[in-house]
Coordinates of C-alpha atoms in Angstrom, one line a residue:
M153 CA 28.2 -195.1 2.3
W154 CA 29.3 -194.5 -1.3
E155 CA 31.7 -197.4 -1.1
E156 CA 28.7 -199.7 -0.2
A157 CA 26.7 -198.3 -3.2
T158 CA 29.6 -198.9 -5.6
I159 CA 30.2 -202.5 -4.3
F160 CA 26.5 -203.2 -4.5
A161 CA 26.4 -201.9 -8.1
K162 CA 29.4 -203.9 -9.1
K163 CA 27.8 -207.2 -7.8
M164 CA 24.8 -206.6 -10.0
K165 CA 24.6 -207.4 -13.7
T166 CA 25.4 -204.2 -15.6
R167 CA 22.1 -202.6 -16.7
V168 CA 22.2 -199.0 -17.9
R169 CA 19.2 -197.0 -19.1
F170 CA 18.7 -194.1 -21.4
A171 CA 15.5 -192.3 -20.4
P172 CA 14.5 -189.4 -22.7
S173 CA 11.2 -187.5 -22.5
P174 CA 9.1 -187.3 -25.7
T175 CA 9.0 -183.5 -25.7
G176 CA 10.5 -182.9 -29.1
A177 CA 13.6 -183.8 -31.1
L178 CA 16.5 -185.6 -29.4
H179 CA 19.3 -183.1 -29.0
I180 CA 22.9 -184.4 -29.5
G181 CA 23.5 -183.9 -25.8
G182 CA 20.9 -186.6 -25.3
V183 CA 22.6 -188.8 -28.0
R184 CA 25.9 -188.3 -26.2
T185 CA 24.2 -189.5 -22.9
A186 CA 22.8 -192.5 -24.8
L187 CA 26.2 -193.2 -26.3
F188 CA 28.1 -193.2 -23.0
S189 CA 25.4 -195.4 -21.4
Y190 CA 25.6 -197.8 -24.3
L191 CA 29.4 -197.9 -24.3
Y192 CA 29.5 -198.5 -20.5
A193 CA 27.0 -201.3 -20.8
K194 CA 28.8 -203.0 -23.7
K195 CA 32.2 -202.6 -22.1
N196 CA 30.9 -204.4 -19.0
N197 CA 28.9 -207.1 -21.0
G198 CA 25.7 -205.5 -19.8
V199 CA 22.3 -204.4 -21.1
F200 CA 21.4 -201.1 -22.7
I201 CA 17.8 -200.1 -22.0
L202 CA 15.5 -197.4 -23.4
R203 CA 12.8 -196.1 -21.0
V204 CA 10.5 -193.3 -22.2
E205 CA 9.8 -190.9 -19.4
D206 CA 6.4 -189.4 -20.5
T207 CA 4.8 -188.6 -17.2
D208 CA 4.5 -184.9 -18.0
Q209 CA 1.7 -185.2 -20.5
S210 CA 1.4 -181.4 -20.8
R211 CA 4.8 -181.3 -22.6
Y212 CA 4.3 -184.4 -24.8
V213 CA 4.9 -183.8 -28.5
K214 CA 3.3 -186.1 -31.0
G215 CA 5.9 -188.0 -33.0
S216 CA 8.7 -187.6 -30.5
E217 CA 8.9 -191.2 -29.3
E218 CA 9.0 -192.5 -32.9
Y219 CA 11.8 -189.9 -33.6
I220 CA 13.7 -191.1 -30.5
H221 CA 13.6 -194.7 -31.8
Q222 CA 14.7 -193.7 -35.3
A223 CA 17.5 -191.4 -34.0
L224 CA 18.9 -194.2 -31.8
D225 CA 18.7 -196.8 -34.6
W226 CA 20.6 -194.4 -37.0
S227 CA 23.1 -193.7 -34.3
G228 CA 23.8 -197.4 -33.9
L229 CA 22.5 -197.3 -30.3
T230 CA 19.6 -199.8 -30.6
P231 CA 18.4 -200.8 -27.1
D232 CA 18.4 -204.4 -25.8
E233 CA 15.2 -203.6 -23.9
G234 CA 12.6 -200.9 -24.5
P235 CA 9.1 -200.1 -25.8
S236 CA 9.8 -201.4 -29.3
V237 CA 11.7 -204.5 -28.4
G238 CA 10.2 -205.5 -25.0
G239 CA 12.0 -207.1 -22.2
D240 CA 11.4 -208.7 -18.7
F241 CA 11.2 -205.3 -16.8
G242 CA 8.4 -203.5 -18.7
P243 CA 6.3 -201.5 -19.3
Y244 CA 9.1 -199.2 -20.6
R245 CA 6.9 -196.2 -20.9
Q246 CA 6.3 -194.4 -17.6
S247 CA 2.7 -193.5 -18.5
E248 CA 2.0 -197.2 -18.5
R249 CA 3.4 -197.7 -15.0
K250 CA 0.9 -195.6 -13.1
E251 CA -0.4 -198.5 -10.9
I252 CA 3.2 -199.4 -10.0
Y253 CA 3.8 -195.9 -8.7
K254 CA 0.5 -196.0 -6.8
Q255 CA 1.6 -199.1 -5.0
H256 CA 5.0 -197.6 -4.1
I257 CA 3.6 -194.3 -2.9
D258 CA 1.1 -196.1 -0.7
L259 CA 4.1 -197.9 0.8
L260 CA 5.9 -194.7 1.6
I261 CA 2.9 -193.1 3.1
K262 CA 2.4 -196.2 5.3
K263 CA 6.0 -196.0 6.4
G264 CA 5.5 -192.3 7.3
K265 CA 8.0 -191.2 4.7
A266 CA 5.5 -189.3 2.6
Y267 CA 2.2 -187.5 3.1
Y268 CA -0.8 -186.1 1.3
A269 CA -1.0 -182.3 0.8
F270 CA -4.2 -180.5 -0.1
D271 CA -3.1 -176.9 -0.3
K272 CA -4.7 -174.6 -2.8
A273 CA -2.5 -172.8 -5.3
E274 CA -3.5 -169.4 -3.9
R275 CA -2.3 -170.4 -0.4
L276 CA 1.1 -171.5 -1.7
I277 CA 1.4 -168.3 -3.8
E278 CA 0.6 -166.2 -0.7
A279 CA 3.1 -168.1 1.5
R280 CA 5.8 -167.8 -1.2
K281 CA 5.2 -164.0 -1.5
I282 CA 5.6 -163.5 2.2
E283 CA 8.9 -165.3 2.3
E284 CA 10.2 -163.4 -0.7
D285 CA 9.1 -160.1 0.7
N286 CA 11.3 -161.0 3.7
G287 CA 14.2 -161.8 1.5
K288 CA 13.9 -165.6 2.0
T289 CA 13.4 -168.6 -0.2
F290 CA 10.1 -170.3 0.2
R291 CA 10.3 -174.0 1.1
Y292 CA 7.5 -176.3 2.0
G293 CA 9.1 -178.5 4.6
A294 CA 9.9 -179.2 8.2
E295 CA 9.8 -175.6 9.3
N296 CA 6.3 -174.9 8.1
R297 CA 4.6 -178.1 6.9
M298 CA 2.4 -178.1 10.1
T299 CA 0.9 -174.7 9.1
F300 CA -0.5 -176.1 5.8
E301 CA -3.3 -178.5 4.8
N302 CA -1.9 -182.0 4.7
S303 CA -2.3 -185.4 6.2
L304 CA 0.1 -184.4 9.0
T305 CA -2.2 -181.6 10.2
L306 CA -5.7 -183.0 9.4
S307 CA -7.7 -185.7 11.0
D308 CA -8.1 -189.1 9.3
D309 CA -11.7 -188.4 8.4
V310 CA -10.9 -185.1 6.8
V311 CA -8.0 -186.6 4.9
K312 CA -10.3 -189.4 3.6
E313 CA -12.8 -186.8 2.5
K314 CA -10.2 -184.6 0.8
L315 CA -8.7 -187.6 -1.1
Q316 CA -11.8 -187.4 -3.3
G317 CA -10.5 -184.2 -4.7
D318 CA -7.2 -182.8 -5.9
Y319 CA -4.0 -183.5 -3.9
V320 CA -0.3 -184.1 -4.2
V321 CA 2.0 -186.4 -2.3
R322 CA 5.2 -185.0 -0.8
L323 CA 8.3 -186.6 0.5
K324 CA 8.7 -186.0 4.3
I325 CA 12.3 -184.8 4.7
D326 CA 13.7 -184.7 8.2
P327 CA 15.9 -181.6 8.8
G328 CA 19.4 -181.4 10.1
N329 CA 20.8 -184.6 8.4
E330 CA 23.8 -184.7 6.2
I331 CA 23.0 -186.4 2.8
S332 CA 26.1 -188.1 1.3
V333 CA 26.0 -189.6 -2.1
F334 CA 28.8 -190.5 -4.4
D335 CA 29.2 -189.7 -8.1
E336 CA 31.8 -191.7 -10.1
I337 CA 32.9 -188.6 -12.0
R338 CA 32.6 -185.9 -9.4
G339 CA 33.3 -187.6 -6.1
N340 CA 31.3 -187.4 -2.9
I341 CA 28.3 -185.0 -2.9
L342 CA 27.3 -183.6 0.5
L343 CA 24.1 -181.6 1.3
N344 CA 22.3 -180.8 4.5
S345 CA 18.6 -182.0 4.4
S346 CA 17.5 -178.7 5.9
L347 CA 18.2 -177.0 2.6
L348 CA 15.6 -179.1 0.8
D349 CA 11.8 -178.8 0.7
D350 CA 9.4 -181.7 0.9
K351 CA 9.5 -182.6 -2.8
I352 CA 6.3 -183.5 -4.6
L353 CA 6.3 -187.2 -5.6
I354 CA 2.8 -187.5 -7.0
K355 CA 1.2 -184.6 -8.9
S356 CA -2.4 -183.6 -8.7
D357 CA -3.1 -185.5 -12.0
G358 CA -2.0 -188.7 -10.3
M359 CA 1.2 -189.0 -12.3
P360 CA 4.6 -189.2 -10.6
T361 CA 7.2 -186.5 -10.7
Y362 CA 10.5 -187.2 -12.4
H363 CA 12.2 -187.7 -9.0
F364 CA 9.8 -190.4 -7.8
A365 CA 9.3 -192.3 -11.1
N366 CA 13.0 -192.2 -11.8
V367 CA 14.0 -193.9 -8.5
V368 CA 11.2 -196.5 -8.6
D369 CA 11.8 -197.5 -12.2
D370 CA 15.6 -197.7 -11.7
K371 CA 15.1 -199.9 -8.7
L372 CA 12.5 -202.2 -10.4
M373 CA 14.4 -202.4 -13.6
E374 CA 17.5 -203.3 -11.7
I375 CA 19.5 -200.4 -13.1
S376 CA 23.1 -200.8 -11.8
C377 CA 24.4 -197.5 -13.0
V378 CA 22.6 -194.2 -13.7
I379 CA 24.3 -192.1 -16.4
R380 CA 22.8 -188.6 -17.1
G381 CA 23.7 -185.0 -17.7
E382 CA 25.1 -182.8 -15.0
E383 CA 21.9 -180.7 -15.0
W384 CA 20.4 -183.5 -12.9
L385 CA 23.2 -183.3 -10.3
P386 CA 21.1 -181.1 -7.9
S387 CA 18.5 -183.9 -7.9
L388 CA 21.0 -186.5 -6.6
P389 CA 20.5 -185.8 -2.9
I390 CA 16.7 -185.9 -3.3
H391 CA 17.0 -189.3 -5.1
K392 CA 19.2 -190.6 -2.3
L393 CA 16.5 -189.6 0.2
I394 CA 13.9 -191.5 -1.8
Y395 CA 16.1 -194.6 -2.0
D396 CA 16.7 -194.3 1.8
A397 CA 13.0 -193.9 2.4
F398 CA 12.4 -197.3 0.7
E399 CA 15.5 -198.7 2.4
W400 CA 16.9 -199.5 -1.0
D401 CA 20.5 -199.6 -2.0
T402 CA 21.5 -196.9 -4.5
P403 CA 23.0 -197.7 -7.9
M404 CA 26.2 -196.1 -9.2
F405 CA 25.8 -192.5 -10.5
M406 CA 27.6 -190.7 -13.3
H407 CA 26.7 -187.1 -14.2
L408 CA 28.2 -186.1 -17.6
P409 CA 29.6 -182.7 -18.4
L410 CA 27.6 -180.2 -20.5
I411 CA 28.1 -179.8 -24.2
L412 CA 28.9 -176.1 -24.5
K413 CA 28.3 -173.5 -27.2
P414 CA 31.2 -173.1 -29.8
S415 CA 32.2 -170.0 -27.8
G416 CA 32.5 -172.1 -24.7
K417 CA 30.0 -170.1 -22.8
G418 CA 26.7 -171.8 -21.9
K419 CA 24.9 -174.9 -22.9
L420 CA 24.6 -175.7 -26.6
S421 CA 21.1 -175.1 -28.0
K422 CA 19.1 -175.4 -31.2
R423 CA 19.4 -171.6 -31.5
D424 CA 23.2 -171.8 -31.6
G425 CA 22.9 -174.3 -34.5
D426 CA 20.4 -172.1 -36.3
K427 CA 22.6 -169.0 -35.8
E428 CA 25.9 -170.6 -36.9
G429 CA 24.6 -173.0 -39.5
F430 CA 25.1 -176.5 -38.0
P431 CA 22.7 -179.2 -36.9
V432 CA 22.1 -180.1 -33.2
F433 CA 19.9 -183.1 -33.9
P434 CA 21.1 -186.5 -35.1
I435 CA 18.4 -186.7 -37.8
S436 CA 16.0 -184.1 -39.1
W437 CA 13.0 -182.9 -37.1
G438 CA 10.3 -181.4 -39.2
K439 CA 11.0 -179.5 -42.3
S440 CA 13.2 -176.7 -40.9
S441 CA 15.6 -178.6 -38.6
L442 CA 18.2 -180.7 -40.4
G443 CA 20.0 -183.4 -38.6
F444 CA 23.6 -184.6 -38.9
R445 CA 22.4 -187.4 -41.2
E446 CA 20.9 -185.0 -43.7
S447 CA 24.0 -182.8 -43.4
G448 CA 26.1 -185.6 -44.8
F449 CA 27.5 -187.2 -41.7
L450 CA 28.2 -190.9 -41.3
T451 CA 26.8 -192.5 -38.2
E452 CA 30.4 -193.4 -37.2
G453 CA 31.6 -189.9 -37.8
L454 CA 29.0 -188.3 -35.5
I455 CA 29.3 -191.0 -32.8
N456 CA 33.1 -190.7 -32.8
Y457 CA 32.9 -186.9 -32.4
L458 CA 30.3 -187.1 -29.6
A459 CA 32.5 -189.6 -27.7
L460 CA 35.2 -187.0 -27.7
L461 CA 32.9 -184.4 -26.1
G462 CA 33.7 -185.1 -22.5
W463 CA 35.8 -188.2 -22.8
N464 CA 39.4 -188.9 -23.6
S465 CA 41.1 -192.3 -24.2
G466 CA 44.3 -191.1 -22.5
T467 CA 46.2 -191.4 -25.8
E468 CA 46.7 -189.2 -28.8
Q469 CA 44.2 -191.2 -30.8
E470 CA 41.1 -189.3 -31.9
V471 CA 39.6 -191.4 -34.7
F472 CA 37.8 -194.5 -33.3
S473 CA 35.6 -197.1 -34.9
F474 CA 32.5 -198.1 -33.0
E475 CA 34.2 -201.3 -31.9
E476 CA 37.3 -199.3 -30.8
L477 CA 35.1 -197.1 -28.7
K478 CA 33.5 -200.1 -27.0
Q479 CA 37.0 -201.5 -26.2
N480 CA 38.6 -198.2 -25.1
F481 CA 35.7 -196.5 -23.2
S482 CA 36.3 -196.1 -19.5
V483 CA 34.8 -193.9 -16.7
D484 CA 38.3 -192.7 -15.8
G485 CA 38.4 -190.9 -19.2
I486 CA 35.2 -188.8 -18.5
Q487 CA 36.0 -185.2 -17.7
K488 CA 34.2 -183.0 -15.2
G489 CA 34.3 -179.7 -17.1
G490 CA 32.1 -178.8 -20.0
A491 CA 33.1 -179.8 -23.6
R492 CA 33.0 -177.1 -26.2
F493 CA 31.2 -178.0 -29.5
D494 CA 33.3 -177.5 -32.6
F495 CA 31.6 -178.2 -35.9
E496 CA 34.8 -178.0 -37.9
K497 CA 36.3 -180.7 -35.7
A498 CA 33.1 -182.8 -36.1
K499 CA 33.5 -182.5 -39.9
W500 CA 37.2 -183.4 -39.7
I501 CA 36.3 -186.6 -37.7
N502 CA 33.7 -187.4 -40.2
H503 CA 36.2 -186.9 -43.0
K504 CA 38.5 -189.4 -41.4
H505 CA 35.7 -192.0 -41.4
I506 CA 34.8 -191.3 -45.0
I507 CA 38.5 -192.0 -45.9
R508 CA 38.4 -195.3 -43.9
L509 CA 35.6 -196.6 -46.2
S510 CA 36.4 -198.3 -49.5
A511 CA 34.9 -196.9 -52.6
E512 CA 32.6 -199.9 -52.8
E513 CA 31.3 -199.2 -49.2
L514 CA 30.7 -195.5 -50.0
I515 CA 28.8 -196.3 -53.2
S516 CA 26.5 -198.6 -51.3
L517 CA 25.4 -195.8 -49.0
P518 CA 21.9 -194.5 -50.0
M519 CA 22.9 -190.9 -49.7
V520 CA 25.8 -191.5 -52.1
K521 CA 23.7 -193.4 -54.5
V522 CA 21.3 -190.5 -54.9
K523 CA 24.2 -188.1 -55.7
L524 CA 25.6 -190.5 -58.3
E525 CA 22.3 -191.0 -60.2
R526 CA 23.3 -188.9 -63.2
V527 CA 26.8 -190.3 -63.5
D528 CA 27.6 -193.3 -65.7
S529 CA 27.6 -196.2 -63.3
S530 CA 30.8 -197.6 -64.9
K531 CA 32.6 -194.6 -63.6
H532 CA 31.3 -194.7 -60.0
L533 CA 34.2 -196.6 -58.4
A534 CA 36.9 -194.6 -60.1
L535 CA 35.1 -191.3 -59.4
I536 CA 34.7 -192.1 -55.6
E537 CA 38.3 -193.2 -55.3
L538 CA 39.4 -189.9 -57.0
I539 CA 37.4 -187.5 -54.7
K540 CA 36.8 -189.3 -51.4
K541 CA 39.8 -187.7 -49.7
R542 CA 38.3 -184.3 -50.4
L543 CA 35.0 -185.1 -48.7
F544 CA 34.3 -183.8 -45.2
T545 CA 30.6 -184.7 -45.4
I546 CA 28.8 -186.8 -48.0
N547 CA 27.0 -183.6 -49.0
D548 CA 30.4 -182.3 -50.3
L549 CA 30.1 -185.0 -53.0
Q550 CA 27.7 -182.9 -55.1
A551 CA 30.1 -180.0 -55.6
E552 CA 33.1 -182.3 -55.9
I553 CA 31.7 -184.2 -58.9
S554 CA 29.8 -181.3 -60.6
W555 CA 32.5 -181.1 -63.3
V556 CA 31.6 -184.6 -64.6
S557 CA 28.5 -183.4 -66.3
E558 CA 29.8 -179.9 -67.3
R559 CA 32.7 -177.7 -66.7
H560 CA 32.4 -175.0 -64.1
P561 CA 31.9 -171.4 -65.4
Y562 CA 35.4 -170.2 -66.1
D563 CA 37.0 -168.4 -63.1
E564 CA 37.7 -165.0 -64.5
K565 CA 40.4 -164.2 -61.9
V566 CA 42.3 -167.4 -63.0
M567 CA 41.8 -166.4 -66.6
Q568 CA 43.4 -163.0 -66.0
K569 CA 46.3 -164.7 -64.2
L570 CA 47.0 -167.2 -67.0
K571 CA 46.3 -164.9 -69.9
P572 CA 49.8 -163.2 -70.1
K573 CA 51.5 -166.6 -70.0
G574 CA 50.2 -167.9 -73.4
P575 CA 47.7 -170.5 -72.2
D576 CA 46.2 -170.9 -75.7
I577 CA 49.6 -171.9 -77.1
I578 CA 50.2 -174.3 -74.2
L579 CA 46.8 -175.9 -74.6
E580 CA 47.3 -176.3 -78.3
G581 CA 50.3 -178.5 -77.5
V582 CA 48.2 -180.4 -74.9
S583 CA 45.4 -180.9 -77.5
K584 CA 47.9 -182.3 -80.0
I585 CA 49.3 -184.8 -77.5
L586 CA 45.9 -185.8 -76.3
K587 CA 44.8 -186.5 -79.9
E588 CA 47.8 -188.7 -80.5
C589 CA 47.5 -190.5 -77.1
N590 CA 46.0 -194.0 -77.5
E591 CA 45.8 -194.7 -73.8
L592 CA 45.1 -192.1 -71.2
K593 CA 47.3 -193.9 -68.7
N594 CA 50.3 -192.7 -70.8
L595 CA 49.1 -189.1 -71.0
K596 CA 51.0 -187.8 -68.0
N597 CA 54.4 -189.1 -69.1
L598 CA 53.8 -187.8 -72.6
L599 CA 53.0 -184.3 -71.3
M600 CA 55.9 -184.2 -69.0
L601 CA 58.3 -185.1 -71.8
W602 CA 56.7 -182.5 -74.1
T603 CA 57.1 -179.7 -71.5
K604 CA 60.7 -180.7 -70.9
E605 CA 61.5 -180.7 -74.6
N606 CA 59.8 -177.3 -75.1
E607 CA 61.1 -175.7 -71.9
I608 CA 57.6 -175.2 -70.6
N609 CA 56.9 -175.0 -66.8
N610 CA 55.2 -178.2 -65.7
G611 CA 53.1 -176.3 -63.1
L612 CA 51.9 -173.8 -65.7
M613 CA 51.0 -176.6 -68.2
M614 CA 49.0 -178.4 -65.5
Q615 CA 47.2 -175.2 -64.5
C616 CA 46.1 -174.5 -68.0
F617 CA 45.0 -178.1 -68.5
R618 CA 43.0 -178.2 -65.2
F619 CA 41.4 -174.8 -66.1
A620 CA 40.4 -176.3 -69.5
L621 CA 38.9 -179.4 -68.0
I622 CA 37.0 -178.0 -64.9
G623 CA 37.1 -174.2 -65.2
K624 CA 39.1 -173.6 -62.0
L625 CA 42.5 -174.5 -60.4
T626 CA 41.2 -176.5 -57.5
G627 CA 40.1 -180.1 -57.6
P628 CA 41.2 -183.7 -57.4
D629 CA 44.1 -185.2 -59.3
L630 CA 44.2 -183.8 -62.8
F631 CA 44.9 -187.0 -64.7
G632 CA 42.2 -188.7 -62.6
I633 CA 39.8 -186.1 -63.9
C634 CA 40.9 -186.7 -67.4
N635 CA 40.4 -190.5 -67.0
I636 CA 36.8 -190.0 -65.7
L637 CA 35.9 -187.6 -68.5
G638 CA 37.5 -189.7 -71.2
K639 CA 39.6 -188.7 -74.2
N640 CA 36.8 -187.2 -76.3
V641 CA 35.3 -185.0 -73.6
S642 CA 38.7 -183.9 -72.4
L643 CA 39.8 -183.0 -75.9
D644 CA 36.5 -181.1 -76.5
R645 CA 37.0 -179.1 -73.3
V646 CA 40.6 -178.3 -74.1
D647 CA 39.7 -177.1 -77.7
N648 CA 36.8 -175.0 -76.3
T649 CA 39.1 -173.3 -73.8
I650 CA 41.7 -172.5 -76.6
S651 CA 38.9 -170.7 -78.4
Y652 CA 37.9 -168.9 -75.2
F653 CA 41.4 -167.6 -74.6
K654 CA 41.7 -166.5 -78.2
Q655 CA 38.4 -164.6 -77.9
K656 CA 39.7 -162.8 -74.8
N657 CA 42.9 -161.7 -76.7

């Protein structure tokens, strides 16, 4: 059976959908699902579709859908079809497809594959309690459906009357059948239908459940491959039964592994990010939840890292451009086991993408422009070239360039380390050469010659000079710093530091 489904899907034009619910911010697990869907579609010259699954109105959160659009756009995953761009298979919001679901549920009822159920909540609670008291799991299905109030047990006249009130529609599942459905990542999934209850397809508010709307929409939107998280794997046999009830061919299925906590135990959550100080959303949600964008990540950095959470190219390569991901992505590289989230690895990947950009490209980024506002624009290019290899996120830029406007407060531990070595005398020599140096590009050679002639350790001289310019011993290239500051500012800082050391003596 699975071979037929796969062959059928491969004959179709590749159409892959990402179908989030507008119940809050889009978690990076959802972005990873969107990414794999997008890459699979593009690798196969197909279409990437956004469908908003908003049938559960009780969980709807205002602003969520707009957030989803913004998050996908920032992530470079703009859909080819969807609520904002349209398409030939809309509407793309499930709340606008109610009449479509009504037509299809009527068809299932007519075929005898579904039925109306009128049971009161109290009756179901009582039945569940009896089963639980006997150590059993309550299932509304083949074994007991004839003991409840539904269109299988009531006359047509009574059913017609009760349809004026509240009711649900359930899938009629025949017991004792083996359900076989294939997942491209996990292989063949087998389940006996006797283990399933008669799932609700239409809720009492007239809206479809996830199971029913999902199958109907995927069929009508001609989805060739369904890619979603492994949490939906238990739903796969149910969806297969709904496809079979309509006598429809199934699409291909892929259920992606979970993104795990940094400890490797359990699914990554917002609470983990709050606890350990890293974002779990692509862009900020509200005032308290920062996103990767606001944390200084490039789109390419985040997307590259998310691709590595559950997928491997089969090579040693880890840094991929978006185009390289499209070219290299394959289903064979998707793993079954969960992928542990590692924020330090995410920053390292982002660092590699920052390095790939030219200084001109970095300066053009809005988040970089903001951080350079107080720096002389004539120095922007040289400054970015000097410090970009030190950036793991764009937010690191602020600390890395803080010495431009003023020196850091002197590191007292460094001062105590240098003090016995005559730093003031060494800096007086540096000051003299700096005053006489007409062009800063010659400064390094002049200082090297001076230290050699005076038998001064080069490393010590450079430590003293760096300490004078920025107040600590760590930072970018020393002579690059001097070039950015210019001769007069560099000389002023050296002379001030000489005075500082003399005061300490």
